[in-house]
Coordinates of C-alpha atoms in Angstrom, one line a residue:
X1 CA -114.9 7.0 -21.2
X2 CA -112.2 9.1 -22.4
X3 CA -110.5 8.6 -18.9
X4 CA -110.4 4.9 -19.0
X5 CA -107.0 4.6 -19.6
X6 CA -105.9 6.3 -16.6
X7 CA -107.7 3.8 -14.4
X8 CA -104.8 1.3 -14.5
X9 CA -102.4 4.2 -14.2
X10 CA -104.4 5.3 -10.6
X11 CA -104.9 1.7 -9.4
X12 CA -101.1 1.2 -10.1
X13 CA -100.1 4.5 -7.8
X14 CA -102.9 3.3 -5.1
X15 CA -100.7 0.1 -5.1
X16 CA -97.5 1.6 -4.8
X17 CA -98.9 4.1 -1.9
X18 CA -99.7 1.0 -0.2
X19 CA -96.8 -0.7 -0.3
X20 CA -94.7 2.4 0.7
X21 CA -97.3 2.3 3.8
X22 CA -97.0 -1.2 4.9
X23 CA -92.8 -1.2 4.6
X24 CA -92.7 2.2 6.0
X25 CA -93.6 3.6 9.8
X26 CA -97.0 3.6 8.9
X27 CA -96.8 0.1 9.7
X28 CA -98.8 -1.1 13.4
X29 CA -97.2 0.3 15.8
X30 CA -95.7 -1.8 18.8
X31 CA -96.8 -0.1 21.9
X32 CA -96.0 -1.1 25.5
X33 CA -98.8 0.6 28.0
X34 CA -97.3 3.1 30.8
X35 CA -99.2 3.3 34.0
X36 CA -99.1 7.1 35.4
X37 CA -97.6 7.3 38.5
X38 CA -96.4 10.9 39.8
X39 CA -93.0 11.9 41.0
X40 CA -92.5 10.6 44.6
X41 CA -90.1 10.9 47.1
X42 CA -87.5 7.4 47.5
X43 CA -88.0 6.1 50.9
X44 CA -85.7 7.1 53.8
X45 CA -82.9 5.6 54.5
X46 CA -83.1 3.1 58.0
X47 CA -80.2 3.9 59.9
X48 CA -77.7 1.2 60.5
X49 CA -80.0 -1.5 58.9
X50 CA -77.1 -3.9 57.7
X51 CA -75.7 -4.1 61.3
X52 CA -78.8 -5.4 62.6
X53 CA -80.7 -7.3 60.0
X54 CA -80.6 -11.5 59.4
X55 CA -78.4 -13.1 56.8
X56 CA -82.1 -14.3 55.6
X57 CA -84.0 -12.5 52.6
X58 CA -87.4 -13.3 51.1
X59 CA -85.8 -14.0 47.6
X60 CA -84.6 -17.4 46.9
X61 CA -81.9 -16.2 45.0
X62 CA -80.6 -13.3 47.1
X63 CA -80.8 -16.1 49.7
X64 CA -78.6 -18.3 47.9
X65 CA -75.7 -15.7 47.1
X66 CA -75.9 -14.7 50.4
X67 CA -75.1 -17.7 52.0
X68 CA -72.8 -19.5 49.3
X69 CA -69.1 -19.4 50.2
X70 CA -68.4 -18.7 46.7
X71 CA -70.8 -15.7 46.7
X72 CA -71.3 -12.6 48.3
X73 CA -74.5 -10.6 48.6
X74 CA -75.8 -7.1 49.9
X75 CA -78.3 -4.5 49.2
X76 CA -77.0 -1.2 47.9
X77 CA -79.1 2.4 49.0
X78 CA -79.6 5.3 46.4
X79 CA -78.3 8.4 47.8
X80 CA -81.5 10.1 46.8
X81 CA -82.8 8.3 50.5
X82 CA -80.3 10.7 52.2
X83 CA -82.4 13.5 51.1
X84 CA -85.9 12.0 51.6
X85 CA -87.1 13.7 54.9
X86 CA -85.2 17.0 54.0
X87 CA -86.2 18.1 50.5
X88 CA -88.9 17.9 47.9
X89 CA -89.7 15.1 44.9
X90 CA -88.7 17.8 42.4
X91 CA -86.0 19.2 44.2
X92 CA -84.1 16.1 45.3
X93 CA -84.9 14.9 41.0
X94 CA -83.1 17.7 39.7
X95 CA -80.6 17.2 42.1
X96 CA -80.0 13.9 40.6
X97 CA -79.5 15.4 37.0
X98 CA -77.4 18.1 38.2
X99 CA -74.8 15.2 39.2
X100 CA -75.4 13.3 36.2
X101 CA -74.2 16.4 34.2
X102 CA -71.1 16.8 36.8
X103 CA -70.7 12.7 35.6
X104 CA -71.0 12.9 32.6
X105 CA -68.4 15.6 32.4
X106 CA -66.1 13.5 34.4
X107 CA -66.6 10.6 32.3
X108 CA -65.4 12.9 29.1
X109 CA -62.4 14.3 30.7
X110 CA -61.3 11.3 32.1
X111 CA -61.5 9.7 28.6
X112 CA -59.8 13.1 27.2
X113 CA -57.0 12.5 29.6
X114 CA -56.2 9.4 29.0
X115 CA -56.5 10.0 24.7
X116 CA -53.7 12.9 25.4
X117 CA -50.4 12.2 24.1
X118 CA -47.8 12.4 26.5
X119 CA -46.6 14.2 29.2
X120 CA -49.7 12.7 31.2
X121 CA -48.0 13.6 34.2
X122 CA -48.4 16.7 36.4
X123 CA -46.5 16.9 40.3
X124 CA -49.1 17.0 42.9
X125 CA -49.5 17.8 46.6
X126 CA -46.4 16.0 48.9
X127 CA -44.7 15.0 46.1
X128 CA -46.3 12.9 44.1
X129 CA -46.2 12.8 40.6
X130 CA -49.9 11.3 39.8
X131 CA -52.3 11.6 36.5
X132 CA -54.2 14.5 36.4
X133 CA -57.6 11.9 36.1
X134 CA -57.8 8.4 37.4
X135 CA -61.3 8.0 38.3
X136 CA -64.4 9.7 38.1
X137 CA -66.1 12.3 40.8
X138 CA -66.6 10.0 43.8
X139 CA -69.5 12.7 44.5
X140 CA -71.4 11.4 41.3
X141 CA -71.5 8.1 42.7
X142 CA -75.2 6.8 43.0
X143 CA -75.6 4.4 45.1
X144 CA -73.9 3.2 48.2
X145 CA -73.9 0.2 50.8
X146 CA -73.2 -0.2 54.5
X147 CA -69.8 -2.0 55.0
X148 CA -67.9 -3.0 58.3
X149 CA -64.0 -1.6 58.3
X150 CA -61.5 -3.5 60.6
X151 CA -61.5 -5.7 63.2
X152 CA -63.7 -5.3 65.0
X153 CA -66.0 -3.6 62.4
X154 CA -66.7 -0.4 62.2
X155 CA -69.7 -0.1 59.7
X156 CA -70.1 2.9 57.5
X157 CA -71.6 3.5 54.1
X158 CA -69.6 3.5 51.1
X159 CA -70.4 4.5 47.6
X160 CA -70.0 2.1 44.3
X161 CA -69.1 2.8 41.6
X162 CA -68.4 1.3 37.8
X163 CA -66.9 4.3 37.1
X164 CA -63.8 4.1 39.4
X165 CA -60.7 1.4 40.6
X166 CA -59.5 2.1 44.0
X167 CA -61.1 1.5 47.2
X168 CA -60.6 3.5 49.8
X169 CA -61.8 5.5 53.0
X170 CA -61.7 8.7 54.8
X171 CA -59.3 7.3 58.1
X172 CA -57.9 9.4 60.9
X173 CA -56.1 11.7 62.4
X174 CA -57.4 13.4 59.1
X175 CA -55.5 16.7 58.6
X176 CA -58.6 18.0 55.6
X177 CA -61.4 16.1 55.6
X178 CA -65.1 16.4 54.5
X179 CA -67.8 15.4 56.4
X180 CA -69.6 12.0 56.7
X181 CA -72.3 10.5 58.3
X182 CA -70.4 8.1 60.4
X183 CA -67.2 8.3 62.6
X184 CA -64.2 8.7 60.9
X185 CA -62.5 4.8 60.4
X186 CA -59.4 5.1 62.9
X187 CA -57.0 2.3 61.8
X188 CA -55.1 2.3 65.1
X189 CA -58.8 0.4 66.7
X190 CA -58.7 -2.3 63.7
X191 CA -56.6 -5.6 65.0
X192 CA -56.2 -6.7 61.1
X193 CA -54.6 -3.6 59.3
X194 CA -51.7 -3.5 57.9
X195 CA -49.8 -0.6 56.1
X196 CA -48.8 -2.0 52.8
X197 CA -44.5 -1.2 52.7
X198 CA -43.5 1.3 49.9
X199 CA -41.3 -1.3 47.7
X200 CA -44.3 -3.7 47.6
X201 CA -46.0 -5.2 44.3
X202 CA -49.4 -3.5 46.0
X203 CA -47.7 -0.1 46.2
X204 CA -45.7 -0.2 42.4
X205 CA -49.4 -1.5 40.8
X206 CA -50.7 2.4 42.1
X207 CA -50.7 5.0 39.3
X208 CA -49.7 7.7 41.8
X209 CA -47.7 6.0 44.4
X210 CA -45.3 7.8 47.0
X211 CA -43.6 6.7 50.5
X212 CA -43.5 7.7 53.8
X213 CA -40.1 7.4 54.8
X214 CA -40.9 7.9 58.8
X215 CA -43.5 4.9 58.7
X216 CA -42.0 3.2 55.3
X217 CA -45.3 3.0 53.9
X218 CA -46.7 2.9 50.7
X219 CA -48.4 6.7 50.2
X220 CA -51.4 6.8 47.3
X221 CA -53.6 10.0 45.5
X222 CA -56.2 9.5 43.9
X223 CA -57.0 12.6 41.5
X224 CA -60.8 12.8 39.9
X225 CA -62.5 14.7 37.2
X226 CA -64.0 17.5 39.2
X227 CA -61.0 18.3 40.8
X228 CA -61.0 16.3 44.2
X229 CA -58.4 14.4 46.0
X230 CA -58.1 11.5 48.2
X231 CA -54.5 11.1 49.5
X232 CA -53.2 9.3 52.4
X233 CA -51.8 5.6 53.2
X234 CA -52.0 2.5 51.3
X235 CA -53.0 -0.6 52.8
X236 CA -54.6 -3.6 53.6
X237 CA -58.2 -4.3 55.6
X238 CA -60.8 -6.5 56.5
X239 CA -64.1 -5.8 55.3
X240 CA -67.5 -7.3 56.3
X241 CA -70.6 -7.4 54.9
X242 CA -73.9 -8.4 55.9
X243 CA -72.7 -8.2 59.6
X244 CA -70.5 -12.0 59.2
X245 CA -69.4 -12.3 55.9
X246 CA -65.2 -11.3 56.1
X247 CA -63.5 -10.3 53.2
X248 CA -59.8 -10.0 54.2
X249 CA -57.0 -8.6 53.2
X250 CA -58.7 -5.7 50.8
X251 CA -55.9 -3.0 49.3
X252 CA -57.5 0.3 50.2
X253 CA -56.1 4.0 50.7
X254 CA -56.5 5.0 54.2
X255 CA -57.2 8.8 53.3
X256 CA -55.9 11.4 56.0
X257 CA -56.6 14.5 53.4
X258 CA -59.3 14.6 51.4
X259 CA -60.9 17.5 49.8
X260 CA -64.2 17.9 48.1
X261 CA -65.6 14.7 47.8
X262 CA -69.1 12.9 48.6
X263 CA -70.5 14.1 51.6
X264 CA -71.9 11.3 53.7
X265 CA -70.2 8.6 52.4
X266 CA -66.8 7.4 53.9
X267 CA -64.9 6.7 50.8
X268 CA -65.3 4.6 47.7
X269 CA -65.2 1.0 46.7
X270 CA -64.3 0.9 43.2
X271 CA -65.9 -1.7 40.6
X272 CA -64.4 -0.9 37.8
X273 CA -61.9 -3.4 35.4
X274 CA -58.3 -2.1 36.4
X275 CA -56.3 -4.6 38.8
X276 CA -57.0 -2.7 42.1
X277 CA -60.7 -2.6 42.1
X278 CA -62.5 -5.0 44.4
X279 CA -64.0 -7.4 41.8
X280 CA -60.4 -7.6 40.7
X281 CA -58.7 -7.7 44.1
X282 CA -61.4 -10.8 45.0
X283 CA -61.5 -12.4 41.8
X284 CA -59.5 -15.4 42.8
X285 CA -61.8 -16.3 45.8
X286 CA -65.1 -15.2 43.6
X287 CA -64.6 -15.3 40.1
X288 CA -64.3 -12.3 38.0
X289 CA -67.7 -11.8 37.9
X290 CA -70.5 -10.0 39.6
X291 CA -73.7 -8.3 38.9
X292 CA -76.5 -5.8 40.6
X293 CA -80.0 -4.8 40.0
X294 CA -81.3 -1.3 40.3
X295 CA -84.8 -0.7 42.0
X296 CA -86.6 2.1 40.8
X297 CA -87.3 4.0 43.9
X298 CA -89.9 6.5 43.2
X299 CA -92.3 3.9 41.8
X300 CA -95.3 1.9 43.7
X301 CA -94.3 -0.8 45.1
X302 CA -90.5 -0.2 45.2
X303 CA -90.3 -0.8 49.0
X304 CA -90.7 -4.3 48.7
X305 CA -88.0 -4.8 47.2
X306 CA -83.8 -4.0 47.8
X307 CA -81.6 -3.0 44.6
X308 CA -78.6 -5.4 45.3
X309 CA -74.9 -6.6 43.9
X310 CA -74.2 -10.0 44.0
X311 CA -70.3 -11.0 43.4
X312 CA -68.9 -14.6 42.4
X313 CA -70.5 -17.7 40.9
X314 CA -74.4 -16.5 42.0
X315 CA -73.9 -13.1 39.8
X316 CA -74.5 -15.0 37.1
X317 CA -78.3 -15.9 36.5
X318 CA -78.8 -19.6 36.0
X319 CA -81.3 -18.9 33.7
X320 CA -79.2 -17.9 30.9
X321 CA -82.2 -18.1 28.2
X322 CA -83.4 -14.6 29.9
X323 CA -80.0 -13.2 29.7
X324 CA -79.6 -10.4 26.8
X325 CA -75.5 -11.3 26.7
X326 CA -73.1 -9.0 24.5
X327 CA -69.3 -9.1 24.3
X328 CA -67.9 -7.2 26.9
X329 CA -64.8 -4.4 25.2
X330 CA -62.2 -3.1 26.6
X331 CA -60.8 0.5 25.6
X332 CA -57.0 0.3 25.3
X333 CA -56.5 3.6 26.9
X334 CA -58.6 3.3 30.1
X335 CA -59.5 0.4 31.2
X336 CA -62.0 0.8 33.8
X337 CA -64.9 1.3 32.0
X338 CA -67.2 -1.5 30.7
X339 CA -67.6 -1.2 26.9
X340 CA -70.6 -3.1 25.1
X341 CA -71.6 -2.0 21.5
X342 CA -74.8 -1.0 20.1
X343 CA -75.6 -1.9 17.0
X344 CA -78.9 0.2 16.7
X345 CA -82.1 0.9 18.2
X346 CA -86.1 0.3 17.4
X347 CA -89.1 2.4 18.2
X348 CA -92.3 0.6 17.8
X349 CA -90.9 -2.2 16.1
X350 CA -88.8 -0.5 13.2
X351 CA -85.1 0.2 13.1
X352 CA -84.5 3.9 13.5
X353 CA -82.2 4.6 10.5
X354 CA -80.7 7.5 11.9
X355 CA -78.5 5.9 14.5
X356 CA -76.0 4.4 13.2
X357 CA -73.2 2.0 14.5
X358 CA -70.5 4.3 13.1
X359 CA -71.9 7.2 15.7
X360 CA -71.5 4.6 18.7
X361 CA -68.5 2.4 17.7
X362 CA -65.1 2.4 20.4
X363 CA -61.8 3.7 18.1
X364 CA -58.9 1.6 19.7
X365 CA -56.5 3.2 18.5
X366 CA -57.6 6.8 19.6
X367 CA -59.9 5.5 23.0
X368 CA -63.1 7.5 22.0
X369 CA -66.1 6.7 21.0
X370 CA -68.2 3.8 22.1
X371 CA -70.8 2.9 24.2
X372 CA -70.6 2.2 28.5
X373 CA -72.5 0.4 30.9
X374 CA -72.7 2.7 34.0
X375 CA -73.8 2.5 37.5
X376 CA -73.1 5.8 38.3
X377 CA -74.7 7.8 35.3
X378 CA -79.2 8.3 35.2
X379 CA -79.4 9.4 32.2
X380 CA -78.9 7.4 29.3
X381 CA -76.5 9.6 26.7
X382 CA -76.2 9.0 23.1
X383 CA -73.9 10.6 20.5
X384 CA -76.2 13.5 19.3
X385 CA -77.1 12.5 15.9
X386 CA -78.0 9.0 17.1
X387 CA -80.3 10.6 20.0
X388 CA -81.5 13.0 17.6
X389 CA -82.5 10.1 15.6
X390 CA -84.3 7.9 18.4
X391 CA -86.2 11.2 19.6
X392 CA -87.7 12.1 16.6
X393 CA -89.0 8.2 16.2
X394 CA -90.2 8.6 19.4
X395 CA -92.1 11.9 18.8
X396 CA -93.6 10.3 15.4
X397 CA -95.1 7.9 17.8
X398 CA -96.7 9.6 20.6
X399 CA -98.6 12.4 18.1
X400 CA -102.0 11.4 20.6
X401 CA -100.1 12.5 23.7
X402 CA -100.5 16.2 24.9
X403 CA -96.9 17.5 24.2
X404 CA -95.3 20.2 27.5
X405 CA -93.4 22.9 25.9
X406 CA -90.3 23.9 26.5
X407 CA -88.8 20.6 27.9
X408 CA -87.0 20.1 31.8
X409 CA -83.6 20.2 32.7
X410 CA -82.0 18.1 30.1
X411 CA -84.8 16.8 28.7
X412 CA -86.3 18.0 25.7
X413 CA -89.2 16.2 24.8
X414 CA -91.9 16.1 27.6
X415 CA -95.5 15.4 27.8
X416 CA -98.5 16.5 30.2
X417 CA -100.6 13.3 31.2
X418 CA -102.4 15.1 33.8
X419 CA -106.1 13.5 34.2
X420 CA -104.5 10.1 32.5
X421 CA -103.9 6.7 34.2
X422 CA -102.3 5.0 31.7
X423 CA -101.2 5.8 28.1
X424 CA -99.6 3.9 25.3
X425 CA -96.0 4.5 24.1
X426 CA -93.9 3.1 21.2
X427 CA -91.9 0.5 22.6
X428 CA -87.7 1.2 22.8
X429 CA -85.6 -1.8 21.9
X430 CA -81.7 -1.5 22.2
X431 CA -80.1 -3.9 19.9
X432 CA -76.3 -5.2 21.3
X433 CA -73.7 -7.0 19.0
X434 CA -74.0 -10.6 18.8
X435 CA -77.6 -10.6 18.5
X436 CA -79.6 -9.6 21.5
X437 CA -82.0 -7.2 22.1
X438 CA -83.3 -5.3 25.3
X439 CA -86.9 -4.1 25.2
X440 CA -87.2 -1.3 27.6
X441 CA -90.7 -1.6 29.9
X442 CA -92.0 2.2 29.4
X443 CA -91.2 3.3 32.6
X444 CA -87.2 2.8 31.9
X445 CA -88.0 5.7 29.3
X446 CA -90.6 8.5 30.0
X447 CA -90.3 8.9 33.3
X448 CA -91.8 11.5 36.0
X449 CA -89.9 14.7 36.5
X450 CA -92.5 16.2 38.7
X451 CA -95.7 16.0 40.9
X452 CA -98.0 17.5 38.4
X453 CA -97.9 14.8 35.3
X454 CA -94.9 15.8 33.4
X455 CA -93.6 13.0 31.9
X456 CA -90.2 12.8 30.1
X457 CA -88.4 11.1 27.3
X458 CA -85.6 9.4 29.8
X459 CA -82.4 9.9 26.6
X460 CA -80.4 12.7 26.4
X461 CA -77.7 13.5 23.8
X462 CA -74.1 14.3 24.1
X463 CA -71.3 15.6 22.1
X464 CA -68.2 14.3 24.1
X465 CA -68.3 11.1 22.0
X466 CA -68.8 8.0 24.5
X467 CA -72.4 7.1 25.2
X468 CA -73.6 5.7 28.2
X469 CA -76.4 3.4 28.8
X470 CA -77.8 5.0 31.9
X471 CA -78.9 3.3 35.3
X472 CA -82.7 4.5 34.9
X473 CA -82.5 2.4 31.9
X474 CA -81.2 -0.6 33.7
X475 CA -84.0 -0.8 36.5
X476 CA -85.4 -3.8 37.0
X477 CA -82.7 -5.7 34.6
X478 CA -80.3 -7.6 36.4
X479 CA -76.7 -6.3 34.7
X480 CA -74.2 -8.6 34.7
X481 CA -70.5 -7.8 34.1
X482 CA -68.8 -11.1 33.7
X483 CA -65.0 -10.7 33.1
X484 CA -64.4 -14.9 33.2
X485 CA -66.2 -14.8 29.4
X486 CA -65.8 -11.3 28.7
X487 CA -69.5 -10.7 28.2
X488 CA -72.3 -8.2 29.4
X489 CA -75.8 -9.4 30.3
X490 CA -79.1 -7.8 31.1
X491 CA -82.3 -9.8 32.4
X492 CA -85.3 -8.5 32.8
X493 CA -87.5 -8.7 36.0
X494 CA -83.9 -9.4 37.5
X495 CA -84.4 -8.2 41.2

């Protein structure tokens, strides 16, 4: 009897426990069930497709875009299909992250650049006098459509890109250029180009801009991240799409020297937010708006269905209740990125504490920081104490899954799910400024690396001070970037 009066004293700690339990992590986890499909290789690319193939799609909505005169429509390819019948799963997969790092890199020195204080001017080749950075490495572009040049077309596949401005094209007689899978565009064959003259408003909107006193025309360099040059003739096209859908008068550099770009692709087509990229260029006939949604190609049943890019009125989803929209930001000191802010993330239905807005937040005055919305990156980066953050949440939750030591490629937190054919996984919620919130489906975030089961936490963390919302994260969302309101959307179960 002599310890009665601790009984209150216990009872009161067992309630205290309790409630520290329930407010804490060890509340119910939210789980979202992963099916486990191996590491396969993305289906091969069918040659010349877009030059053959009806105006007609299975999807009512591609259909509609298609054919709308205020819309335009097409699939996009992954370069990954260039590789399909040549290399293996694994090798063509770490392929892929060896560009993202070669992005990711460009995307920090092009943002270093452009935070410099002045001179930002160096003299280049011929001349010019051009930025040392104005776009990113048109080899870490990831995905790429088939496009008609001239009149009458030539069709060749070009890569697109959030990450860049200009459009433009390997053309000949080309003095240095790298190779492609098509002929090389000759403008001489095209009855509908036109050399754009060096005192033009075309030519003075350039960031390098030189001229060509023999011809009179308006010369152009392009400079990117990883060293690489595009430099050649500045002018103006006719570009077709879906084999009879013209787009006239396009501003693109006809490039006669180019030097360690892409190989395969003919050239670029820029869909960033500066004046000279394509949405901008056919914003008046379109609408400053457009959007695309990413297939994931290495999963079941990705052949039945085309990751596309819609531009104009159609881009955006009539549906808006789906839509996760957040204000679109600009960064004063490059402005052909697409800026959203993150205001924090959940695993299994709790905030993670750790990241924190002031790790992810733009600086307008100074250009760093922030958070991007990138067609061209994989791999989701975070500023390393936010990602540090998210992992360990993620870790805390998957404590039943057979951990793989030692991590792959960039990834550091892997699992073995050999023998499994499903598994549970805390769910991943990104949380956007004005209220929204994006739950990831489980395959946007442990993904397969390889053919025997290794799974991977798809995040990675970097110290260059942007972060980049990744395009293995946006599969299956349609990603709207809508420039009329300013706004970014993602819906799921877009495509």
């Amino acid at each position: 009897m002599a310890d009665t009066p601790f009984l209150p004293l216990l009872f009161s700690l067992f309630l205290l426990l309790l409630v520290v339990r329930i407010n804490g992590r060890s509340k119910p986890l939210q789980l979202r069930t992963l099916l486990v499909t191996l590491l396969r290789s993305p289906e091969a690319l069918l040659p010349e497709e877009d030059e053959t193939q009806s105006l007609a799609t299975a999807a009512g909505y591609q259909a509609e875009a298609t054919l709308s005169l205020s819309s335009l429509h097409f699939d996009l390819s992954h370069r990954d299909s260039l590789l399909a019948e040549t290399a293996s799963p694994e090798q063509i997969f770490l392929l892929r992250l060896d560009r993202d790092d070669a992005r990711v890199e460009s995307v920090r020195q092009m943002l270093a650049e452009a935070a410099a204080p002045p001179p930002r001017n160096v003299t280049g080749r011929k001349g010019f006098s051009s930025k040392v950075v104005s776009g990113l490495a048109q080899g870490s572009g990831e995905y790429f459509a088939r496009i008609g040049i001239g009149t009458p077309p030539r069709y060749a596949y070009m890569v697109l890109d959030t990450g860049s401005d200009i459009v433009w094209l390997q053309c000949a007689p080309c003095r240095r250029c790298y190779s492609q899978s098509d002929p090389i565009f000759d403008p001489r064959r095209s009855r509908t180009y036109a050399a754009v003259p060096c005192g033009a408003p075309l030519c003075r909107r350039l960031d390098a801009a030189g001229c060509n006193t023999r011809r009179r025309s308006c010369q152009y360099q392009v400079s990117y991240g990883d060293g690489s040059v595009t430099t050649g003739e500045y002018s103006t096209e006719t570009l077709t799409f879906r084999r009879s859908f013209r787009v006239p008068r396009v501003a693109l550099g006809c490039g006669h020297d180019d030097e360690g770009l892409f190989v395969a692709a003919a050239g670029l087509l820029g869909l960033g937010q500066g004046s000279l990229s394509f949405p901008s260029q056919i914003g008046r006939r379109f609408g400053r708006m457009f959007s695309y949604c990413l297939v994931d190609r290495t999963s079941a049943g990705a052949t039945n269905r085309s990751s596309t890019v819609v531009f104009g009125k159609s881009a955006v989803p009539r549906a808006s209740s789906r839509v996760a929209y957040t204000p679109m930001l600009r960064n004063p000191k490059v402005d052909t990125f697409y800026y959203i802010e993150l205001t924090g993330v959940s695993v299994g239905g709790a905030r993670v504490p750790g990241v924190l807005t002031s790790d992810l937040r733009l600086d307008p005055s100074t250009g760093r920081g922030g958070v991007i919305v990138d067609s061209g990156t994989s791999v989701t980066r975070l500023a390393r104490p936010a990602y540090e953050a998210l992992r360990d949440a993620f870790k805390a939750g998957t404590t039943g899954l057979k951990a793989s030591p030692g991590g792959f490629s960039l990834f550091d937190t892997c699992y073995n799910l050999s023998g499994r054919t499903e598994v549970k996984v805390p769910t991943v919620v990104l949380h956007l400024a004005g209220g929204s919130a994006v739950s990831l489906p489980a395959e946007n975030y442990l993904i397969p690396v390889d053919t025997g089961a290794t799974f991977c936490f798809a995040f990675a963390g970097t110290d260059s001070g942007v972060s980049i919302i990744g395009n293995i994260q946006q599969q299956g969302y349609r990603v709207v970037f809508d420039r009329e309101k300013s706004r970014v959307g993602l819906m799921p179960r877009g495509c």
